[in-house]
Amino acid sequence: EKLKSYYPLAWYGNYYYDLENYIPQKNTVKDIYSLCGTDKDGKITCIITHYSENDKTKSKKIKLDFGRKARFEGFIVDADNDAKKIKIPLNLEIEMPLHSFILLREI
């Protein structure tokens, strides 16, 4: 059985080693962390994490800005889901439950 921590490590290993470029991020929402890059075709891959030492922290709505319009597929790992495919809105506003990971891949 895969533990929750398996997914972000697998995502990193499966997607980030082949990326051509790192995208520096400016995280402006407390307890939100991200790692982003582009592949040889310029398509974006991003892992976003909502983590806090305070287990009473509420979920947070975030809005991503990659400086251009793009469509993404997304997968979430949280208390109830193990890499479940989720719909990513075109405006890139995403609700992040506490202790969750989201993988975004440009399509």
GROMACS .gro file of N, CA, C and O in nm:
model
  428
    1GLU      N    1   0.085  -0.118   0.000
    1GLU     CA    2   0.000   0.000   0.000
    1GLU      C    3   0.089   0.124   0.000
    1GLU      O    4   0.182   0.135   0.077
    2LYS      N    5   0.057   0.217  -0.088
    2LYS     CA    6   0.133   0.341  -0.099
    2LYS      C    7   0.091   0.438   0.011
    2LYS      O    8  -0.027   0.460   0.033
    3LEU      N    9   0.190   0.496   0.079
    3LEU     CA   10   0.162   0.600   0.178
    3LEU      C   11   0.145   0.734   0.107
    3LEU      O   12   0.190   0.752  -0.006
    4LYS      N   13   0.083   0.830   0.174
    4LYS     CA   14   0.060   0.962   0.114
    4LYS      C   15   0.190   1.025   0.065
    4LYS      O   16   0.193   1.091  -0.038
    5SER      N   17   0.298   1.006   0.138
    5SER     CA   18   0.424   1.069   0.101
    5SER      C   19   0.485   1.011  -0.027
    5SER      O   20   0.573   1.071  -0.087
    6TYR      N   21   0.435   0.896  -0.072
    6TYR     CA   22   0.485   0.835  -0.194
    6TYR      C   23   0.463   0.926  -0.315
    6TYR      O   24   0.550   0.940  -0.401
    7TYR      N   25   0.347   0.989  -0.325
    7TYR     CA   26   0.308   1.060  -0.446
    7TYR      C   27   0.396   1.180  -0.480
    7TYR      O   28   0.443   1.191  -0.593
    8PRO      N   29   0.422   1.273  -0.386
    8PRO     CA   30   0.509   1.385  -0.426
    8PRO      C   31   0.650   1.339  -0.461
    8PRO      O   32   0.713   1.395  -0.550
    9LEU      N   33   0.700   1.236  -0.396
    9LEU     CA   34   0.833   1.184  -0.431
    9LEU      C   35   0.831   1.119  -0.569
    9LEU      O   36   0.922   1.139  -0.650
   10ALA      N   37   0.727   1.044  -0.599
   10ALA     CA   38   0.715   0.983  -0.732
   10ALA      C   39   0.698   1.090  -0.838
   10ALA      O   40   0.758   1.082  -0.946
   11TRP      N   41   0.616   1.191  -0.811
   11TRP     CA   42   0.598   1.300  -0.906
   11TRP      C   43   0.731   1.369  -0.934
   11TRP      O   44   0.764   1.398  -1.048
   12TYR      N   45   0.806   1.395  -0.829
   12TYR     CA   46   0.935   1.460  -0.847
   12TYR      C   47   1.026   1.373  -0.933
   12TYR      O   48   1.086   1.420  -1.030
   13GLY      N   49   1.034   1.247  -0.900
   13GLY     CA   50   1.121   1.156  -0.975
   13GLY      C   51   1.075   1.136  -1.119
   13GLY      O   52   1.157   1.127  -1.211
   14ASN      N   53   0.945   1.129  -1.142
   14ASN     CA   54   0.893   1.102  -1.276
   14ASN      C   55   0.890   1.224  -1.366
   14ASN      O   56   0.897   1.210  -1.488
   15TYR      N   57   0.878   1.345  -1.308
   15TYR     CA   58   0.859   1.464  -1.390
   15TYR      C   59   0.973   1.565  -1.383
   15TYR      O   60   1.002   1.631  -1.480
   16TYR      N   61   1.037   1.581  -1.270
   16TYR     CA   62   1.132   1.691  -1.254
   16TYR      C   63   1.272   1.662  -1.307
   16TYR      O   64   1.340   1.753  -1.351
   17TYR      N   65   1.315   1.539  -1.309
   17TYR     CA   66   1.449   1.509  -1.359
   17TYR      C   67   1.462   1.541  -1.508
   17TYR      O   68   1.570   1.571  -1.556
   18ASP      N   69   1.354   1.535  -1.582
   18ASP     CA   70   1.359   1.561  -1.726
   18ASP      C   71   1.324   1.705  -1.764
   18ASP      O   72   1.324   1.738  -1.882
   19LEU      N   73   1.294   1.790  -1.667
   19LEU     CA   74   1.261   1.928  -1.700
   19LEU      C   75   1.386   2.003  -1.743
   19LEU      O   76   1.495   1.981  -1.693
   20GLU      N   77   1.367   2.094  -1.836
   20GLU     CA   78   1.477   2.172  -1.891
   20GLU      C   79   1.508   2.296  -1.806
   20GLU      O   80   1.623   2.337  -1.797
   21ASN      N   81   1.404   2.356  -1.749
   21ASN     CA   82   1.420   2.484  -1.679
   21ASN      C   83   1.345   2.485  -1.546
   21ASN      O   84   1.236   2.432  -1.535
   22TYR      N   85   1.406   2.550  -1.450
   22TYR     CA   86   1.344   2.575  -1.320
   22TYR      C   87   1.271   2.709  -1.330
   22TYR      O   88   1.322   2.803  -1.392
   23ILE      N   89   1.154   2.719  -1.269
   23ILE     CA   90   1.081   2.846  -1.266
   23ILE      C   91   1.088   2.900  -1.124
   23ILE      O   92   1.031   2.839  -1.032
   24PRO      N   93   1.157   3.012  -1.101
   24PRO     CA   94   1.159   3.070  -0.966
   24PRO      C   95   1.018   3.113  -0.926
   24PRO      O   96   0.942   3.164  -1.009
   25GLN      N   97   0.982   3.089  -0.800
   25GLN     CA   98   0.849   3.123  -0.753
   25GLN      C   99   0.856   3.231  -0.647
   25GLN      O  100   0.953   3.241  -0.574
   26LYS      N  101   0.747   3.306  -0.640
   26LYS     CA  102   0.728   3.400  -0.532
   26LYS      C  103   0.601   3.356  -0.461
   26LYS      O  104   0.491   3.383  -0.507
   27ASN      N  105   0.618   3.282  -0.352
   27ASN     CA  106   0.502   3.234  -0.276
   27ASN      C  107   0.458   3.345  -0.181
   27ASN      O  108   0.534   3.386  -0.095
   28THR      N  109   0.336   3.390  -0.199
   28THR     CA  110   0.285   3.500  -0.117
   28THR      C  111   0.177   3.457  -0.019
   28THR      O  112   0.123   3.540   0.052
   29VAL      N  113   0.146   3.328  -0.015
   29VAL     CA  114   0.045   3.277   0.076
   29VAL      C  115   0.116   3.192   0.182
   29VAL      O  116   0.190   3.100   0.149
   30LYS      N  117   0.094   3.227   0.309
   30LYS     CA  118   0.160   3.153   0.418
   30LYS      C  119   0.126   3.005   0.411
   30LYS      O  120   0.012   2.967   0.384
   31ASP      N  121   0.226   2.920   0.435
   31ASP     CA  122   0.212   2.775   0.440
   31ASP      C  123   0.191   2.710   0.303
   31ASP      O  124   0.158   2.592   0.296
   32ILE      N  125   0.207   2.784   0.195
   32ILE     CA  126   0.197   2.729   0.060
   32ILE      C  127   0.338   2.727   0.001
   32ILE      O  128   0.409   2.827   0.003
   33TYR      N  129   0.377   2.611  -0.052
   33TYR     CA  130   0.510   2.592  -0.108
   33TYR      C  131   0.496   2.532  -0.248
   33TYR      O  132   0.404   2.454  -0.273
   34SER      N  133   0.588   2.566  -0.337
   34SER     CA  134   0.577   2.513  -0.473
   34SER      C  135   0.714   2.489  -0.536
   34SER      O  136   0.814   2.546  -0.494
   35LEU      N  137   0.712   2.403  -0.636
   35LEU     CA  138   0.830   2.371  -0.715
   35LEU      C  139   0.781   2.360  -0.859
   35LEU      O  140   0.691   2.280  -0.888
   36CYS      N  141   0.839   2.442  -0.948
   36CYS     CA  142   0.790   2.448  -1.085
   36CYS      C  143   0.904   2.447  -1.185
   36CYS      O  144   1.014   2.494  -1.156
   37GLY      N  145   0.874   2.397  -1.305
   37GLY     CA  146   0.971   2.397  -1.413
   37GLY      C  147   0.902   2.378  -1.546
   37GLY      O  148   0.780   2.360  -1.553
   38THR      N  149   0.981   2.383  -1.653
   38THR     CA  150   0.928   2.362  -1.787
   38THR      C  151   1.007   2.251  -1.856
   38THR      O  152   1.126   2.234  -1.832
   39ASP      N  153   0.939   2.180  -1.945
   39ASP     CA  154   1.005   2.075  -2.021
   39ASP      C  155   1.066   2.134  -2.148
   39ASP      O  156   1.063   2.256  -2.169
   40LYS      N  157   1.119   2.049  -2.236
   40LYS     CA  158   1.187   2.097  -2.357
   40LYS      C  159   1.092   2.169  -2.453
   40LYS      O  160   1.136   2.248  -2.536
   41ASP      N  161   0.961   2.145  -2.439
   41ASP     CA  162   0.862   2.212  -2.522
   41ASP      C  163   0.806   2.338  -2.456
   41ASP      O  164   0.714   2.400  -2.509
   42GLY      N  165   0.858   2.372  -2.337
   42GLY     CA  166   0.812   2.491  -2.265
   42GLY      C  167   0.687   2.469  -2.182
   42GLY      O  168   0.632   2.564  -2.127
   43LYS      N  169   0.642   2.345  -2.170
   43LYS     CA  170   0.521   2.316  -2.090
   43LYS      C  171   0.557   2.311  -1.941
   43LYS      O  172   0.660   2.257  -1.902
   44ILE      N  173   0.467   2.362  -1.860
   44ILE     CA  174   0.489   2.379  -1.716
   44ILE      C  175   0.447   2.254  -1.639
   44ILE      O  176   0.344   2.193  -1.668
   45THR      N  177   0.528   2.219  -1.539
   45THR     CA  178   0.493   2.119  -1.439
   45THR      C  179   0.514   2.186  -1.303
   45THR      O  180   0.613   2.256  -1.283
   46CYS      N  181   0.421   2.167  -1.211
   46CYS     CA  182   0.429   2.233  -1.081
   46CYS      C  183   0.370   2.144  -0.973
   46CYS      O  184   0.264   2.084  -0.992
   47ILE      N  185   0.440   2.134  -0.860
   47ILE     CA  186   0.387   2.068  -0.742
   47ILE      C  187   0.367   2.177  -0.637
   47ILE      O  188   0.458   2.255  -0.608
   48ILE      N  189   0.248   2.182  -0.579
   48ILE     CA  190   0.213   2.280  -0.477
   48ILE      C  191   0.175   2.204  -0.350
   48ILE      O  192   0.104   2.103  -0.356
   49THR      N  193   0.222   2.253  -0.237
   49THR     CA  194   0.196   2.189  -0.109
   49THR      C  195   0.137   2.291  -0.012
   49THR      O  196   0.182   2.406  -0.007
   50HIS      N  197   0.039   2.248   0.064
   50HIS     CA  198  -0.012   2.328   0.176
   50HIS      C  199   0.024   2.253   0.303
   50HIS      O  200  -0.032   2.147   0.331
   51TYR      N  201   0.119   2.309   0.377
   51TYR     CA  202   0.168   2.244   0.498
   51TYR      C  203   0.176   2.345   0.611
   51TYR      O  204   0.221   2.457   0.592
   52SER      N  205   0.135   2.302   0.730
   52SER     CA  206   0.148   2.384   0.850
   52SER      C  207   0.169   2.293   0.971
   52SER      O  208   0.116   2.182   0.976
   53GLU      N  209   0.246   2.341   1.065
   53GLU     CA  210   0.264   2.269   1.192
   53GLU      C  211   0.135   2.274   1.276
   53GLU      O  212   0.115   2.191   1.362
   54ASN      N  213   0.051   2.372   1.248
   54ASN     CA  214  -0.075   2.389   1.320
   54ASN      C  215  -0.184   2.307   1.250
   54ASN      O  216  -0.229   2.343   1.141
   55ASP      N  217  -0.227   2.199   1.311
   55ASP     CA  218  -0.327   2.112   1.251
   55ASP      C  219  -0.466   2.174   1.244
   55ASP      O  220  -0.556   2.116   1.184
   56LYS      N  221  -0.484   2.291   1.303
   56LYS     CA  222  -0.614   2.359   1.297
   56LYS      C  223  -0.620   2.462   1.184
   56LYS      O  224  -0.720   2.530   1.167
   57THR      N  225  -0.514   2.471   1.106
   57THR     CA  226  -0.511   2.562   0.992
   57THR      C  227  -0.618   2.523   0.893
   57THR      O  228  -0.636   2.405   0.862
   58LYS      N  229  -0.690   2.621   0.841
   58LYS     CA  230  -0.797   2.595   0.745
   58LYS      C  231  -0.740   2.582   0.604
   58LYS      O  232  -0.626   2.620   0.578
   59SER      N  233  -0.821   2.529   0.514
   59SER     CA  234  -0.779   2.523   0.374
   59SER      C  235  -0.760   2.665   0.321
   59SER      O  236  -0.813   2.761   0.378
   60LYS      N  237  -0.684   2.677   0.213
   60LYS     CA  238  -0.655   2.809   0.156
   60LYS      C  239  -0.684   2.808   0.008
   60LYS      O  240  -0.656   2.712  -0.062
   61LYS      N  241  -0.740   2.920  -0.038
   61LYS     CA  242  -0.761   2.938  -0.181
   61LYS      C  243  -0.639   3.011  -0.236
   61LYS      O  244  -0.599   3.114  -0.182
   62ILE      N  245  -0.580   2.955  -0.340
   62ILE     CA  246  -0.465   3.019  -0.402
   62ILE      C  247  -0.497   3.050  -0.547
   62ILE      O  248  -0.586   2.989  -0.607
   63LYS      N  249  -0.424   3.146  -0.602
   63LYS     CA  250  -0.437   3.180  -0.744
   63LYS      C  251  -0.297   3.180  -0.802
   63LYS      O  252  -0.209   3.252  -0.755
   64LEU      N  253  -0.276   3.096  -0.903
   64LEU     CA  254  -0.145   3.084  -0.965
   64LEU      C  255  -0.134   3.178  -1.083
   64LEU      O  256  -0.232   3.205  -1.153
   65ASP      N  257  -0.013   3.228  -1.105
   65ASP     CA  258   0.014   3.315  -1.220
   65ASP      C  259   0.147   3.273  -1.281
   65ASP      O  260   0.252   3.297  -1.222
   66PHE      N  261   0.141   3.212  -1.397
   66PHE     CA  262   0.261   3.170  -1.468
   66PHE      C  263   0.302   3.270  -1.575
   66PHE      O  264   0.392   3.245  -1.653
   67GLY      N  265   0.232   3.384  -1.581
   67GLY     CA  266   0.267   3.487  -1.677
   67GLY      C  267   0.213   3.463  -1.817
   67GLY      O  268   0.244   3.537  -1.909
   68ARG      N  269   0.133   3.360  -1.832
   68ARG     CA  270   0.070   3.329  -1.960
   68ARG      C  271  -0.049   3.238  -1.935
   68ARG      O  272  -0.059   3.174  -1.832
   69LYS      N  273  -0.137   3.233  -2.031
   69LYS     CA  274  -0.253   3.145  -2.021
   69LYS      C  275  -0.213   3.005  -2.065
   69LYS      O  276  -0.140   2.987  -2.161
   70ALA      N  277  -0.262   2.907  -1.991
   70ALA     CA  278  -0.236   2.767  -2.024
   70ALA      C  279  -0.343   2.681  -1.957
   70ALA      O  280  -0.405   2.723  -1.859
   71ARG      N  281  -0.363   2.561  -2.011
   71ARG     CA  282  -0.456   2.465  -1.952
   71ARG      C  283  -0.374   2.357  -1.883
   71ARG      O  284  -0.268   2.317  -1.931
   72PHE      N  285  -0.426   2.310  -1.769
   72PHE     CA  286  -0.354   2.213  -1.688
   72PHE      C  287  -0.442   2.095  -1.650
   72PHE      O  288  -0.563   2.110  -1.633
   73GLU      N  289  -0.379   1.980  -1.636
   73GLU     CA  290  -0.443   1.868  -1.569
   73GLU      C  291  -0.388   1.870  -1.427
   73GLU      O  292  -0.276   1.917  -1.403
   74GLY      N  293  -0.467   1.822  -1.332
   74GLY     CA  294  -0.424   1.826  -1.193
   74GLY      C  295  -0.459   1.699  -1.119
   74GLY      O  296  -0.555   1.628  -1.153
   75PHE      N  297  -0.377   1.671  -1.017
   75PHE     CA  298  -0.396   1.554  -0.931
   75PHE      C  299  -0.373   1.598  -0.787
   75PHE      O  300  -0.281   1.677  -0.761
   76ILE      N  301  -0.454   1.549  -0.695
   76ILE     CA  302  -0.443   1.589  -0.555
   76ILE      C  303  -0.418   1.469  -0.464
   76ILE      O  304  -0.471   1.360  -0.487
   77VAL      N  305  -0.336   1.494  -0.364
   77VAL     CA  306  -0.318   1.401  -0.252
   77VAL      C  307  -0.358   1.479  -0.128
   77VAL      O  308  -0.303   1.586  -0.101
   78ASP      N  309  -0.457   1.429  -0.056
   78ASP     CA  310  -0.499   1.490   0.070
   78ASP      C  311  -0.551   1.378   0.160
   78ASP      O  312  -0.530   1.261   0.131
   79ALA      N  313  -0.619   1.415   0.267
   79ALA     CA  314  -0.666   1.314   0.361
   79ALA      C  315  -0.760   1.211   0.297
   79ALA      O  316  -0.763   1.096   0.338
   80ASP      N  317  -0.832   1.253   0.193
   80ASP     CA  318  -0.932   1.165   0.132
   80ASP      C  319  -0.895   1.111  -0.006
   80ASP      O  320  -0.965   1.025  -0.059
   81ASN      N  321  -0.789   1.163  -0.066
   81ASN     CA  322  -0.757   1.129  -0.205
   81ASN      C  323  -0.610   1.093  -0.221
   81ASN      O  324  -0.523   1.158  -0.163
   82ASP      N  325  -0.585   0.994  -0.304
   82ASP     CA  326  -0.449   0.953  -0.337
   82ASP      C  327  -0.427   0.972  -0.487
   82ASP      O  328  -0.461   0.885  -0.567
   83ALA      N  329  -0.374   1.088  -0.524
   83ALA     CA  330  -0.346   1.123  -0.664
   83ALA      C  331  -0.472   1.118  -0.750
   83ALA      O  332  -0.470   1.074  -0.864
   84LYS      N  333  -0.582   1.168  -0.696
   84LYS     CA  334  -0.708   1.174  -0.769
   84LYS      C  335  -0.702   1.289  -0.870
   84LYS      O  336  -0.658   1.399  -0.838
   85LYS      N  337  -0.747   1.261  -0.992
   85LYS     CA  338  -0.751   1.365  -1.094
   85LYS      C  339  -0.857   1.469  -1.055
   85LYS      O  340  -0.967   1.432  -1.015
   86ILE      N  341  -0.820   1.596  -1.065
   86ILE     CA  342  -0.913   1.705  -1.033
   86ILE      C  343  -0.917   1.803  -1.149
   86ILE      O  344  -0.826   1.810  -1.231
   87LYS      N  345  -1.025   1.878  -1.154
   87LYS     CA  346  -1.041   1.980  -1.258
   87LYS      C  347  -0.966   2.105  -1.214
   87LYS      O  348  -0.981   2.152  -1.101
   88ILE      N  349  -0.886   2.159  -1.303
   88ILE     CA  350  -0.812   2.282  -1.276
   88ILE      C  351  -0.879   2.393  -1.358
   88ILE      O  352  -0.880   2.388  -1.481
   89PRO      N  353  -0.935   2.495  -1.291
   89PRO     CA  354  -1.003   2.602  -1.364
   89PRO      C  355  -0.904   2.686  -1.447
   89PRO      O  356  -0.786   2.697  -1.413
   90LEU      N  357  -0.953   2.746  -1.554
   90LEU     CA  358  -0.869   2.828  -1.640
   90LEU      C  359  -0.808   2.947  -1.567
   90LEU      O  360  -0.699   2.992  -1.601
   91ASN      N  361  -0.877   2.998  -1.464
   91ASN     CA  362  -0.824   3.112  -1.389
   91ASN      C  363  -0.720   3.070  -1.284
   91ASN      O  364  -0.663   3.153  -1.215
   92LEU      N  365  -0.694   2.940  -1.273
   92LEU     CA  366  -0.595   2.882  -1.182
   92LEU      C  367  -0.617   2.917  -1.035
   92LEU      O  368  -0.523   2.928  -0.958
   93GLU      N  369  -0.744   2.932  -0.997
   93GLU     CA  370  -0.778   2.945  -0.855
   93GLU      C  371  -0.808   2.806  -0.801
   93GLU      O  372  -0.897   2.737  -0.853
   94ILE      N  373  -0.733   2.767  -0.697
   94ILE     CA  374  -0.742   2.630  -0.646
   94ILE      C  375  -0.757   2.634  -0.495
   94ILE      O  376  -0.688   2.710  -0.427
   95GLU      N  377  -0.847   2.553  -0.443
   95GLU     CA  378  -0.863   2.536  -0.298
   95GLU      C  379  -0.764   2.429  -0.252
   95GLU      O  380  -0.764   2.318  -0.304
   96MET      N  381  -0.680   2.465  -0.155
   96MET     CA  382  -0.577   2.373  -0.105
   96MET      C  383  -0.612   2.331   0.038
   96MET      O  384  -0.597   2.410   0.131
   97PRO      N  385  -0.658   2.207   0.059
   97PRO     CA  386  -0.679   2.159   0.195
   97PRO      C  387  -0.545   2.154   0.270
   97PRO      O  388  -0.439   2.143   0.208
   98LEU      N  389  -0.551   2.160   0.401
   98LEU     CA  390  -0.430   2.147   0.482
   98LEU      C  391  -0.366   2.010   0.457
   98LEU      O  392  -0.436   1.911   0.440
   99HIS      N  393  -0.234   2.008   0.454
   99HIS     CA  394  -0.155   1.887   0.433
   99HIS      C  395  -0.191   1.818   0.301
   99HIS      O  396  -0.213   1.697   0.297
  100SER      N  397  -0.197   1.899   0.196
  100SER     CA  398  -0.228   1.845   0.064
  100SER      C  399  -0.115   1.878  -0.034
  100SER      O  400  -0.036   1.969  -0.010
  101PHE      N  401  -0.111   1.801  -0.143
  101PHE     CA  402  -0.017   1.821  -0.253
  101PHE      C  403  -0.099   1.822  -0.380
  101PHE      O  404  -0.189   1.739  -0.396
  102ILE      N  405  -0.067   1.912  -0.471
  102ILE     CA  406  -0.132   1.911  -0.602
  102ILE      C  407  -0.022   1.912  -0.708
  102ILE      O  408   0.073   1.989  -0.701
  103LEU      N  409  -0.038   1.824  -0.806
  103LEU     CA  410   0.049   1.822  -0.922
  103LEU      C  411  -0.027   1.886  -1.037
  103LEU      O  412  -0.140   1.846  -1.067
  104LEU      N  413   0.034   1.984  -1.102
  104LEU     CA  414  -0.022   2.047  -1.223
  104LEU      C  415   0.071   2.016  -1.339
  104LEU      O  416   0.193   2.028  -1.326
  105ARG      N  417   0.013   1.977  -1.451
  105ARG     CA  418   0.090   1.954  -1.573
  105ARG      C  419   0.018   2.022  -1.688
  105ARG      O  420  -0.102   1.998  -1.710
  106GLU      N  421   0.089   2.108  -1.758
  106GLU     CA  422   0.031   2.178  -1.872
  106GLU      C  423  -0.005   2.078  -1.981
  106GLU      O  424   0.073   1.990  -2.014
  107ILE      N  425  -0.124   2.099  -2.040
  107ILE     CA  426  -0.168   2.010  -2.149
  107ILE      C  427  -0.182   2.089  -2.278
  107ILE      O  428  -0.179   2.207  -2.281
   0.00000   0.00000   0.00000
